[in-house]
């Protein structure tokens, strides 16, 4: 059964109809055009389409929604950010402003969809779609932007629709930008964020891309079949996790293993559909640009442990990598608190799932490899790594070891660019990353 979903342009609500029988596709198209305003008409943002805000509108089509992860639950129009506002925000960055060509107003949408959490359970999640307001029937490349570690929910992409935010600025340059809030932010605030866990991180991104793709088709917003992945810090790790999952077209978590025997067949069918949707995305993937990400988490935590040892002579005499599992409970708790102070400030309003620290404290490198590391595999599309040599938040070794591991597997097109900031620290290299990103995408991206 195919479910056609039409969006009320004023409220983002969904109206659902099942349409069996001969000729139903034509009926669905006519209904969508009539009900969603696909043929024209204005809205308060000055667009020429009620459905999507005037962004490259084509004829809407019927879409068969997934029954599980990747299913679109709702879409809400958040408003329009003008090109003039983006130019002003860009100019305010001064000398650190990347070479961004602002060309379009941006219509922002919050999309709510299904994904899987760290334990393989279905979870509602949200994300931002930042849509450049192009002429009707114009196409756009899709850029999936993964944000870095955020400690306040108000800063999640769908909560922070402002001219100076990177998803908005990148959309103003002509990209259809999709930015996952991640589980634990936005609509799922209060659920523990699966911090640096590769499978649920990849799922949040790829299931959103599936949902956003279906939204585009329903609303006649055209892509040019180009997909780029980018992100800095935690976003770099998440970008690489999503890339690996796309290339393998594998599940981010096993639905079938969590299902009861009675529903195993249905779960397997759902998972097969999910893999097929991911495989279709993989066919559009052009390039991946991870910046300063802890792709090799064990190396990252080793470097952070050295910092803890340097700062605490008492702990330095008692702890060493490879012997952490022998710590007593009190000392283990103190080391754990030291890691958390390095990673998460005390005023955060986001719940973090930090099971990766427990695997490290158990010296369980195999578990870290399975649940977090995303550095040691062979990508088929170009990967452009970026990192600063003075980074003490995510040590440079995470990217250099990623490069070495991929080259040892004969990856054909992987490189690592060094940040030129002085000092080349984690925050100091953020502007340089976005300048690097735009430089990488420029020769490939079409239809901007």
JSON list of N, CA and C in Angstrom, two decimals, residues 58-124:
[
{"chain": "A", "resi": 58, "resn": "UNK", "atom": "N", "xyz": [9.07, 21.55, -8.48]},
{"chain": "A", "resi": 58, "resn": "UNK", "atom": "CA", "xyz": [8.73, 20.69, -9.59]},
{"chain": "A", "resi": 58, "resn": "UNK", "atom": "C", "xyz": [7.36, 20.09, -9.28]},
{"chain": "A", "resi": 59, "resn": "UNK", "atom": "N", "xyz": [6.89, 19.17, -10.10]},
{"chain": "A", "resi": 59, "resn": "UNK", "atom": "CA", "xyz": [5.60, 18.54, -9.87]},
{"chain": "A", "resi": 59, "resn": "UNK", "atom": "C", "xyz": [5.72, 17.56, -8.70]},
{"chain": "A", "resi": 60, "resn": "UNK", "atom": "N", "xyz": [4.90, 17.67, -7.65]},
{"chain": "A", "resi": 60, "resn": "UNK", "atom": "CA", "xyz": [4.96, 16.73, -6.53]},
{"chain": "A", "resi": 60, "resn": "UNK", "atom": "C", "xyz": [4.61, 15.32, -7.01]},
{"chain": "A", "resi": 61, "resn": "UNK", "atom": "N", "xyz": [5.16, 14.32, -6.29]},
{"chain": "A", "resi": 61, "resn": "UNK", "atom": "CA", "xyz": [4.89, 12.93, -6.64]},
{"chain": "A", "resi": 61, "resn": "UNK", "atom": "C", "xyz": [4.44, 12.18, -5.39]},
{"chain": "A", "resi": 62, "resn": "UNK", "atom": "N", "xyz": [3.81, 11.02, -5.63]},
{"chain": "A", "resi": 62, "resn": "UNK", "atom": "CA", "xyz": [3.45, 10.14, -4.52]},
{"chain": "A", "resi": 62, "resn": "UNK", "atom": "C", "xyz": [4.69, 9.43, -4.01]},
{"chain": "A", "resi": 63, "resn": "UNK", "atom": "N", "xyz": [4.80, 9.29, -2.71]},
{"chain": "A", "resi": 63, "resn": "UNK", "atom": "CA", "xyz": [5.98, 8.68, -2.09]},
{"chain": "A", "resi": 63, "resn": "UNK", "atom": "C", "xyz": [5.53, 7.56, -1.17]},
{"chain": "A", "resi": 64, "resn": "UNK", "atom": "N", "xyz": [6.20, 6.44, -1.25]},
{"chain": "A", "resi": 64, "resn": "UNK", "atom": "CA", "xyz": [5.94, 5.34, -0.33]},
{"chain": "A", "resi": 64, "resn": "UNK", "atom": "C", "xyz": [6.85, 5.49, 0.88]},
{"chain": "A", "resi": 65, "resn": "UNK", "atom": "N", "xyz": [6.27, 5.87, 2.00]},
{"chain": "A", "resi": 65, "resn": "UNK", "atom": "CA", "xyz": [7.05, 6.12, 3.21]},
{"chain": "A", "resi": 65, "resn": "UNK", "atom": "C", "xyz": [7.51, 4.80, 3.83]},
{"chain": "A", "resi": 66, "resn": "UNK", "atom": "N", "xyz": [8.72, 4.77, 4.42]},
{"chain": "A", "resi": 66, "resn": "UNK", "atom": "CA", "xyz": [9.12, 3.60, 5.20]},
{"chain": "A", "resi": 66, "resn": "UNK", "atom": "C", "xyz": [8.16, 3.40, 6.38]},
{"chain": "A", "resi": 67, "resn": "UNK", "atom": "N", "xyz": [8.05, 2.17, 6.84]},
{"chain": "A", "resi": 67, "resn": "UNK", "atom": "CA", "xyz": [7.21, 1.91, 8.00]},
{"chain": "A", "resi": 67, "resn": "UNK", "atom": "C", "xyz": [7.97, 2.10, 9.30]},
{"chain": "A", "resi": 68, "resn": "UNK", "atom": "N", "xyz": [9.29, 2.13, 9.23]},
{"chain": "A", "resi": 68, "resn": "UNK", "atom": "CA", "xyz": [10.12, 2.28, 10.42]},
{"chain": "A", "resi": 68, "resn": "UNK", "atom": "C", "xyz": [11.09, 3.43, 10.27]},
{"chain": "A", "resi": 69, "resn": "UNK", "atom": "N", "xyz": [12.38, 3.24, 10.61]},
{"chain": "A", "resi": 69, "resn": "UNK", "atom": "CA", "xyz": [13.36, 4.32, 10.51]},
{"chain": "A", "resi": 69, "resn": "UNK", "atom": "C", "xyz": [13.40, 4.94, 9.12]},
{"chain": "A", "resi": 70, "resn": "UNK", "atom": "N", "xyz": [13.49, 6.25, 9.08]},
{"chain": "A", "resi": 70, "resn": "UNK", "atom": "CA", "xyz": [13.43, 6.99, 7.83]},
{"chain": "A", "resi": 70, "resn": "UNK", "atom": "C", "xyz": [12.05, 7.52, 7.51]},
{"chain": "A", "resi": 71, "resn": "UNK", "atom": "N", "xyz": [11.07, 7.14, 8.31]},
{"chain": "A", "resi": 71, "resn": "UNK", "atom": "CA", "xyz": [9.69, 7.59, 8.08]},
{"chain": "A", "resi": 71, "resn": "UNK", "atom": "C", "xyz": [9.52, 9.04, 8.52]},
{"chain": "A", "resi": 72, "resn": "UNK", "atom": "N", "xyz": [8.95, 9.86, 7.67]},
{"chain": "A", "resi": 72, "resn": "UNK", "atom": "CA", "xyz": [8.65, 11.25, 8.00]},
{"chain": "A", "resi": 72, "resn": "UNK", "atom": "C", "xyz": [7.40, 11.30, 8.86]},
{"chain": "A", "resi": 73, "resn": "UNK", "atom": "N", "xyz": [7.49, 11.95, 10.01]},
{"chain": "A", "resi": 73, "resn": "UNK", "atom": "CA", "xyz": [6.34, 12.07, 10.91]},
{"chain": "A", "resi": 73, "resn": "UNK", "atom": "C", "xyz": [5.67, 13.44, 10.80]},
{"chain": "A", "resi": 74, "resn": "UNK", "atom": "N", "xyz": [6.44, 14.48, 10.59]},
{"chain": "A", "resi": 74, "resn": "UNK", "atom": "CA", "xyz": [5.86, 15.82, 10.43]},
{"chain": "A", "resi": 74, "resn": "UNK", "atom": "C", "xyz": [6.90, 16.75, 9.84]},
{"chain": "A", "resi": 75, "resn": "UNK", "atom": "N", "xyz": [6.43, 17.87, 9.31]},
{"chain": "A", "resi": 75, "resn": "UNK", "atom": "CA", "xyz": [7.31, 18.92, 8.82]},
{"chain": "A", "resi": 75, "resn": "UNK", "atom": "C", "xyz": [6.68, 20.26, 9.15]},
{"chain": "A", "resi": 76, "resn": "UNK", "atom": "N", "xyz": [7.49, 21.17, 9.68]},
{"chain": "A", "resi": 76, "resn": "UNK", "atom": "CA", "xyz": [6.99, 22.48, 10.11]},
{"chain": "A", "resi": 76, "resn": "UNK", "atom": "C", "xyz": [7.86, 23.58, 9.50]},
{"chain": "A", "resi": 77, "resn": "UNK", "atom": "N", "xyz": [7.21, 24.49, 8.82]},
{"chain": "A", "resi": 77, "resn": "UNK", "atom": "CA", "xyz": [7.94, 25.62, 8.24]},
{"chain": "A", "resi": 77, "resn": "UNK", "atom": "C", "xyz": [8.29, 26.60, 9.36]},
{"chain": "A", "resi": 78, "resn": "UNK", "atom": "N", "xyz": [9.59, 26.88, 9.53]},
{"chain": "A", "resi": 78, "resn": "UNK", "atom": "CA", "xyz": [10.05, 27.73, 10.61]},
{"chain": "A", "resi": 78, "resn": "UNK", "atom": "C", "xyz": [10.18, 29.19, 10.21]},
{"chain": "A", "resi": 79, "resn": "UNK", "atom": "N", "xyz": [10.31, 29.44, 8.92]},
{"chain": "A", "resi": 79, "resn": "UNK", "atom": "CA", "xyz": [10.39, 30.82, 8.48]},
{"chain": "A", "resi": 79, "resn": "UNK", "atom": "C", "xyz": [11.44, 31.02, 7.41]},
{"chain": "A", "resi": 80, "resn": "UNK", "atom": "N", "xyz": [11.63, 32.27, 7.02]},
{"chain": "A", "resi": 80, "resn": "UNK", "atom": "CA", "xyz": [12.56, 32.63, 5.95]},
{"chain": "A", "resi": 80, "resn": "UNK", "atom": "C", "xyz": [13.64, 33.54, 6.50]},
{"chain": "A", "resi": 81, "resn": "UNK", "atom": "N", "xyz": [14.89, 33.23, 6.12]},
{"chain": "A", "resi": 81, "resn": "UNK", "atom": "CA", "xyz": [16.03, 34.09, 6.43]},
{"chain": "A", "resi": 81, "resn": "UNK", "atom": "C", "xyz": [16.47, 34.72, 5.11]},
{"chain": "A", "resi": 82, "resn": "UNK", "atom": "N", "xyz": [16.50, 36.03, 5.05]},
{"chain": "A", "resi": 82, "resn": "UNK", "atom": "CA", "xyz": [16.80, 36.69, 3.79]},
{"chain": "A", "resi": 82, "resn": "UNK", "atom": "C", "xyz": [18.29, 36.64, 3.47]},
{"chain": "A", "resi": 83, "resn": "UNK", "atom": "N", "xyz": [18.59, 36.75, 2.19]},
{"chain": "A", "resi": 83, "resn": "UNK", "atom": "CA", "xyz": [19.99, 36.80, 1.76]},
{"chain": "A", "resi": 83, "resn": "UNK", "atom": "C", "xyz": [20.69, 38.02, 2.37]},
{"chain": "A", "resi": 84, "resn": "UNK", "atom": "N", "xyz": [19.95, 39.11, 2.53]},
{"chain": "A", "resi": 84, "resn": "UNK", "atom": "CA", "xyz": [20.55, 40.31, 3.12]},
{"chain": "A", "resi": 84, "resn": "UNK", "atom": "C", "xyz": [20.98, 40.04, 4.56]},
{"chain": "A", "resi": 85, "resn": "UNK", "atom": "N", "xyz": [20.17, 39.31, 5.31]},
{"chain": "A", "resi": 85, "resn": "UNK", "atom": "CA", "xyz": [20.53, 38.96, 6.69]},
{"chain": "A", "resi": 85, "resn": "UNK", "atom": "C", "xyz": [21.77, 38.07, 6.72]},
{"chain": "A", "resi": 86, "resn": "UNK", "atom": "N", "xyz": [21.84, 37.12, 5.79]},
{"chain": "A", "resi": 86, "resn": "UNK", "atom": "CA", "xyz": [23.00, 36.23, 5.75]},
{"chain": "A", "resi": 86, "resn": "UNK", "atom": "C", "xyz": [24.26, 37.02, 5.39]},
{"chain": "A", "resi": 87, "resn": "UNK", "atom": "N", "xyz": [24.16, 37.93, 4.43]},
{"chain": "A", "resi": 87, "resn": "UNK", "atom": "CA", "xyz": [25.33, 38.75, 4.05]},
{"chain": "A", "resi": 87, "resn": "UNK", "atom": "C", "xyz": [25.82, 39.56, 5.25]},
{"chain": "A", "resi": 88, "resn": "UNK", "atom": "N", "xyz": [24.89, 40.08, 6.02]},
{"chain": "A", "resi": 88, "resn": "UNK", "atom": "CA", "xyz": [25.27, 40.87, 7.19]},
{"chain": "A", "resi": 88, "resn": "UNK", "atom": "C", "xyz": [25.99, 39.99, 8.21]},
{"chain": "A", "resi": 89, "resn": "UNK", "atom": "N", "xyz": [25.45, 38.79, 8.47]},
{"chain": "A", "resi": 89, "resn": "UNK", "atom": "CA", "xyz": [26.07, 37.87, 9.42]},
{"chain": "A", "resi": 89, "resn": "UNK", "atom": "C", "xyz": [27.44, 37.42, 8.93]},
{"chain": "A", "resi": 90, "resn": "UNK", "atom": "N", "xyz": [27.55, 37.18, 7.64]},
{"chain": "A", "resi": 90, "resn": "UNK", "atom": "CA", "xyz": [28.82, 36.77, 7.06]},
{"chain": "A", "resi": 90, "resn": "UNK", "atom": "C", "xyz": [29.86, 37.88, 7.18]},
{"chain": "A", "resi": 91, "resn": "UNK", "atom": "N", "xyz": [29.46, 39.09, 6.91]},
{"chain": "A", "resi": 91, "resn": "UNK", "atom": "CA", "xyz": [30.38, 40.22, 7.01]},
{"chain": "A", "resi": 91, "resn": "UNK", "atom": "C", "xyz": [30.84, 40.44, 8.44]},
{"chain": "A", "resi": 92, "resn": "UNK", "atom": "N", "xyz": [29.97, 40.12, 9.41]},
{"chain": "A", "resi": 92, "resn": "UNK", "atom": "CA", "xyz": [30.31, 40.30, 10.82]},
{"chain": "A", "resi": 92, "resn": "UNK", "atom": "C", "xyz": [31.43, 39.37, 11.27]},
{"chain": "A", "resi": 93, "resn": "UNK", "atom": "N", "xyz": [31.70, 38.32, 10.51]},
{"chain": "A", "resi": 93, "resn": "UNK", "atom": "CA", "xyz": [32.79, 37.40, 10.85]},
{"chain": "A", "resi": 93, "resn": "UNK", "atom": "C", "xyz": [34.16, 38.01, 10.58]},
{"chain": "A", "resi": 94, "resn": "UNK", "atom": "N", "xyz": [34.17, 39.10, 9.81]},
{"chain": "A", "resi": 94, "resn": "UNK", "atom": "CA", "xyz": [35.42, 39.81, 9.56]},
{"chain": "A", "resi": 94, "resn": "UNK", "atom": "C", "xyz": [36.44, 38.97, 8.81]},
{"chain": "A", "resi": 95, "resn": "UNK", "atom": "N", "xyz": [37.68, 39.02, 9.29]},
{"chain": "A", "resi": 95, "resn": "UNK", "atom": "CA", "xyz": [38.78, 38.33, 8.61]},
{"chain": "A", "resi": 95, "resn": "UNK", "atom": "C", "xyz": [38.62, 36.81, 8.62]},
{"chain": "A", "resi": 96, "resn": "UNK", "atom": "N", "xyz": [37.83, 36.29, 9.56]},
{"chain": "A", "resi": 96, "resn": "UNK", "atom": "CA", "xyz": [37.65, 34.84, 9.66]},
{"chain": "A", "resi": 96, "resn": "UNK", "atom": "C", "xyz": [36.54, 34.32, 8.76]},
{"chain": "A", "resi": 97, "resn": "UNK", "atom": "N", "xyz": [35.86, 35.22, 8.03]},
{"chain": "A", "resi": 97, "resn": "UNK", "atom": "CA", "xyz": [34.75, 34.79, 7.18]},
{"chain": "A", "resi": 97, "resn": "UNK", "atom": "C", "xyz": [35.25, 33.93, 6.02]},
{"chain": "A", "resi": 98, "resn": "UNK", "atom": "N", "xyz": [34.64, 32.75, 5.81]},
{"chain": "A", "resi": 98, "resn": "UNK", "atom": "CA", "xyz": [35.04, 31.92, 4.66]},
{"chain": "A", "resi": 98, "resn": "UNK", "atom": "C", "xyz": [34.56, 32.56, 3.36]},
{"chain": "A", "resi": 99, "resn": "UNK", "atom": "N", "xyz": [35.11, 32.14, 2.23]},
{"chain": "A", "resi": 99, "resn": "UNK", "atom": "CA", "xyz": [34.73, 32.74, 0.93]},
{"chain": "A", "resi": 99, "resn": "UNK", "atom": "C", "xyz": [33.38, 32.22, 0.45]},
{"chain": "A", "resi": 100, "resn": "UNK", "atom": "N", "xyz": [32.33, 32.70, 1.09]},
{"chain": "A", "resi": 100, "resn": "UNK", "atom": "CA", "xyz": [30.97, 32.24, 0.81]},
{"chain": "A", "resi": 100, "resn": "UNK", "atom": "C", "xyz": [30.28, 33.20, -0.14]},
{"chain": "A", "resi": 101, "resn": "UNK", "atom": "N", "xyz": [29.66, 32.67, -1.20]},
{"chain": "A", "resi": 101, "resn": "UNK", "atom": "CA", "xyz": [28.91, 33.49, -2.15]},
{"chain": "A", "resi": 101, "resn": "UNK", "atom": "C", "xyz": [27.43, 33.41, -1.79]},
{"chain": "A", "resi": 102, "resn": "UNK", "atom": "N", "xyz": [26.94, 34.41, -1.08]},
{"chain": "A", "resi": 102, "resn": "UNK", "atom": "CA", "xyz": [25.53, 34.44, -0.68]},
{"chain": "A", "resi": 102, "resn": "UNK", "atom": "C", "xyz": [24.68, 34.81, -1.88]},
{"chain": "A", "resi": 103, "resn": "UNK", "atom": "N", "xyz": [23.73, 33.95, -2.22]},
{"chain": "A", "resi": 103, "resn": "UNK", "atom": "CA", "xyz": [22.94, 34.18, -3.43]},
{"chain": "A", "resi": 103, "resn": "UNK", "atom": "C", "xyz": [21.44, 34.09, -3.22]},
{"chain": "A", "resi": 104, "resn": "UNK", "atom": "N", "xyz": [20.97, 33.43, -2.11]},
{"chain": "A", "resi": 104, "resn": "UNK", "atom": "CA", "xyz": [19.55, 33.11, -2.00]},
{"chain": "A", "resi": 104, "resn": "UNK", "atom": "C", "xyz": [19.02, 33.39, -0.59]},
{"chain": "A", "resi": 105, "resn": "UNK", "atom": "N", "xyz": [17.73, 33.74, -0.53]},
{"chain": "A", "resi": 105, "resn": "UNK", "atom": "CA", "xyz": [17.00, 33.63, 0.71]},
{"chain": "A", "resi": 105, "resn": "UNK", "atom": "C", "xyz": [16.94, 32.14, 1.08]},
{"chain": "A", "resi": 106, "resn": "UNK", "atom": "N", "xyz": [16.70, 31.86, 2.35]},
{"chain": "A", "resi": 106, "resn": "UNK", "atom": "CA", "xyz": [16.66, 30.48, 2.82]},
{"chain": "A", "resi": 106, "resn": "UNK", "atom": "C", "xyz": [15.36, 30.23, 3.58]},
{"chain": "A", "resi": 107, "resn": "UNK", "atom": "N", "xyz": [14.63, 29.19, 3.20]},
{"chain": "A", "resi": 107, "resn": "UNK", "atom": "CA", "xyz": [13.43, 28.77, 3.92]},
{"chain": "A", "resi": 107, "resn": "UNK", "atom": "C", "xyz": [13.80, 27.61, 4.83]},
{"chain": "A", "resi": 108, "resn": "UNK", "atom": "N", "xyz": [13.53, 27.76, 6.12]},
{"chain": "A", "resi": 108, "resn": "UNK", "atom": "CA", "xyz": [13.90, 26.75, 7.11]},
{"chain": "A", "resi": 108, "resn": "UNK", "atom": "C", "xyz": [12.70, 25.90, 7.50]},
{"chain": "A", "resi": 109, "resn": "UNK", "atom": "N", "xyz": [12.91, 24.60, 7.57]},
{"chain": "A", "resi": 109, "resn": "UNK", "atom": "CA", "xyz": [11.88, 23.64, 7.99]},
{"chain": "A", "resi": 109, "resn": "UNK", "atom": "C", "xyz": [12.43, 22.75, 9.09]},
{"chain": "A", "resi": 110, "resn": "UNK", "atom": "N", "xyz": [11.59, 22.42, 10.05]},
{"chain": "A", "resi": 110, "resn": "UNK", "atom": "CA", "xyz": [11.91, 21.35, 11.02]},
{"chain": "A", "resi": 110, "resn": "UNK", "atom": "C", "xyz": [11.19, 20.09, 10.57]},
{"chain": "A", "resi": 111, "resn": "UNK", "atom": "N", "xyz": [11.94, 19.01, 10.40]},
{"chain": "A", "resi": 111, "resn": "UNK", "atom": "CA", "xyz": [11.36, 17.73, 10.02]},
{"chain": "A", "resi": 111, "resn": "UNK", "atom": "C", "xyz": [11.55, 16.75, 11.17]},
{"chain": "A", "resi": 112, "resn": "UNK", "atom": "N", "xyz": [10.49, 16.01, 11.49]},
{"chain": "A", "resi": 112, "resn": "UNK", "atom": "CA", "xyz": [10.52, 14.98, 12.54]},
{"chain": "A", "resi": 112, "resn": "UNK", "atom": "C", "xyz": [10.39, 13.63, 11.87]},
{"chain": "A", "resi": 113, "resn": "UNK", "atom": "N", "xyz": [11.23, 12.69, 12.27]},
{"chain": "A", "resi": 113, "resn": "UNK", "atom": "CA", "xyz": [11.31, 11.40, 11.58]},
{"chain": "A", "resi": 113, "resn": "UNK", "atom": "C", "xyz": [11.66, 10.31, 12.57]},
{"chain": "A", "resi": 114, "resn": "UNK", "atom": "N", "xyz": [11.60, 9.07, 12.11]},
{"chain": "A", "resi": 114, "resn": "UNK", "atom": "CA", "xyz": [11.98, 7.93, 12.94]},
{"chain": "A", "resi": 114, "resn": "UNK", "atom": "C", "xyz": [13.42, 7.52, 12.67]},
{"chain": "A", "resi": 115, "resn": "UNK", "atom": "N", "xyz": [14.14, 7.17, 13.74]},
{"chain": "A", "resi": 115, "resn": "UNK", "atom": "CA", "xyz": [15.46, 6.59, 13.63]},
{"chain": "A", "resi": 115, "resn": "UNK", "atom": "C", "xyz": [15.61, 5.56, 14.75]},
{"chain": "A", "resi": 116, "resn": "UNK", "atom": "N", "xyz": [16.84, 5.12, 15.01]},
{"chain": "A", "resi": 116, "resn": "UNK", "atom": "CA", "xyz": [17.09, 4.15, 16.07]},
{"chain": "A", "resi": 116, "resn": "UNK", "atom": "C", "xyz": [18.04, 4.77, 17.10]},
{"chain": "A", "resi": 117, "resn": "UNK", "atom": "N", "xyz": [17.81, 4.43, 18.38]},
{"chain": "A", "resi": 117, "resn": "UNK", "atom": "CA", "xyz": [18.70, 4.94, 19.42]},
{"chain": "A", "resi": 117, "resn": "UNK", "atom": "C", "xyz": [19.88, 3.99, 19.62]},
{"chain": "A", "resi": 118, "resn": "UNK", "atom": "N", "xyz": [20.65, 4.21, 20.66]},
{"chain": "A", "resi": 118, "resn": "UNK", "atom": "CA", "xyz": [21.87, 3.43, 20.88]},
{"chain": "A", "resi": 118, "resn": "UNK", "atom": "C", "xyz": [21.59, 1.97, 21.18]},
{"chain": "A", "resi": 119, "resn": "UNK", "atom": "N", "xyz": [20.36, 1.65, 21.58]},
{"chain": "A", "resi": 119, "resn": "UNK", "atom": "CA", "xyz": [20.01, 0.26, 21.88]},
{"chain": "A", "resi": 119, "resn": "UNK", "atom": "C", "xyz": [19.15, -0.37, 20.80]},
{"chain": "A", "resi": 120, "resn": "UNK", "atom": "N", "xyz": [19.09, 0.27, 19.63]},
{"chain": "A", "resi": 120, "resn": "UNK", "atom": "CA", "xyz": [18.36, -0.30, 18.51]},
{"chain": "A", "resi": 120, "resn": "UNK", "atom": "C", "xyz": [16.86, -0.14, 18.59]},
{"chain": "A", "resi": 121, "resn": "UNK", "atom": "N", "xyz": [16.37, 0.77, 19.44]},
{"chain": "A", "resi": 121, "resn": "UNK", "atom": "CA", "xyz": [14.93, 1.01, 19.56]},
{"chain": "A", "resi": 121, "resn": "UNK", "atom": "C", "xyz": [14.52, 2.21, 18.72]},
{"chain": "A", "resi": 122, "resn": "UNK", "atom": "N", "xyz": [13.31, 2.15, 18.16]},
{"chain": "A", "resi": 122, "resn": "UNK", "atom": "CA", "xyz": [12.82, 3.27, 17.37]},
{"chain": "A", "resi": 122, "resn": "UNK", "atom": "C", "xyz": [12.69, 4.51, 18.25]},
{"chain": "A", "resi": 123, "resn": "UNK", "atom": "N", "xyz": [13.08, 5.64, 17.68]},
{"chain": "A", "resi": 123, "resn": "UNK", "atom": "CA", "xyz": [13.09, 6.90, 18.41]},
{"chain": "A", "resi": 123, "resn": "UNK", "atom": "C", "xyz": [12.72, 8.03, 17.47]},
{"chain": "A", "resi": 124, "resn": "UNK", "atom": "N", "xyz": [11.85, 8.91, 17.91]},
{"chain": "A", "resi": 124, "resn": "UNK", "atom": "CA", "xyz": [11.57, 10.13, 17.14]},
{"chain": "A", "resi": 124, "resn": "UNK", "atom": "C", "xyz": [12.78, 11.05, 17.24]}
]
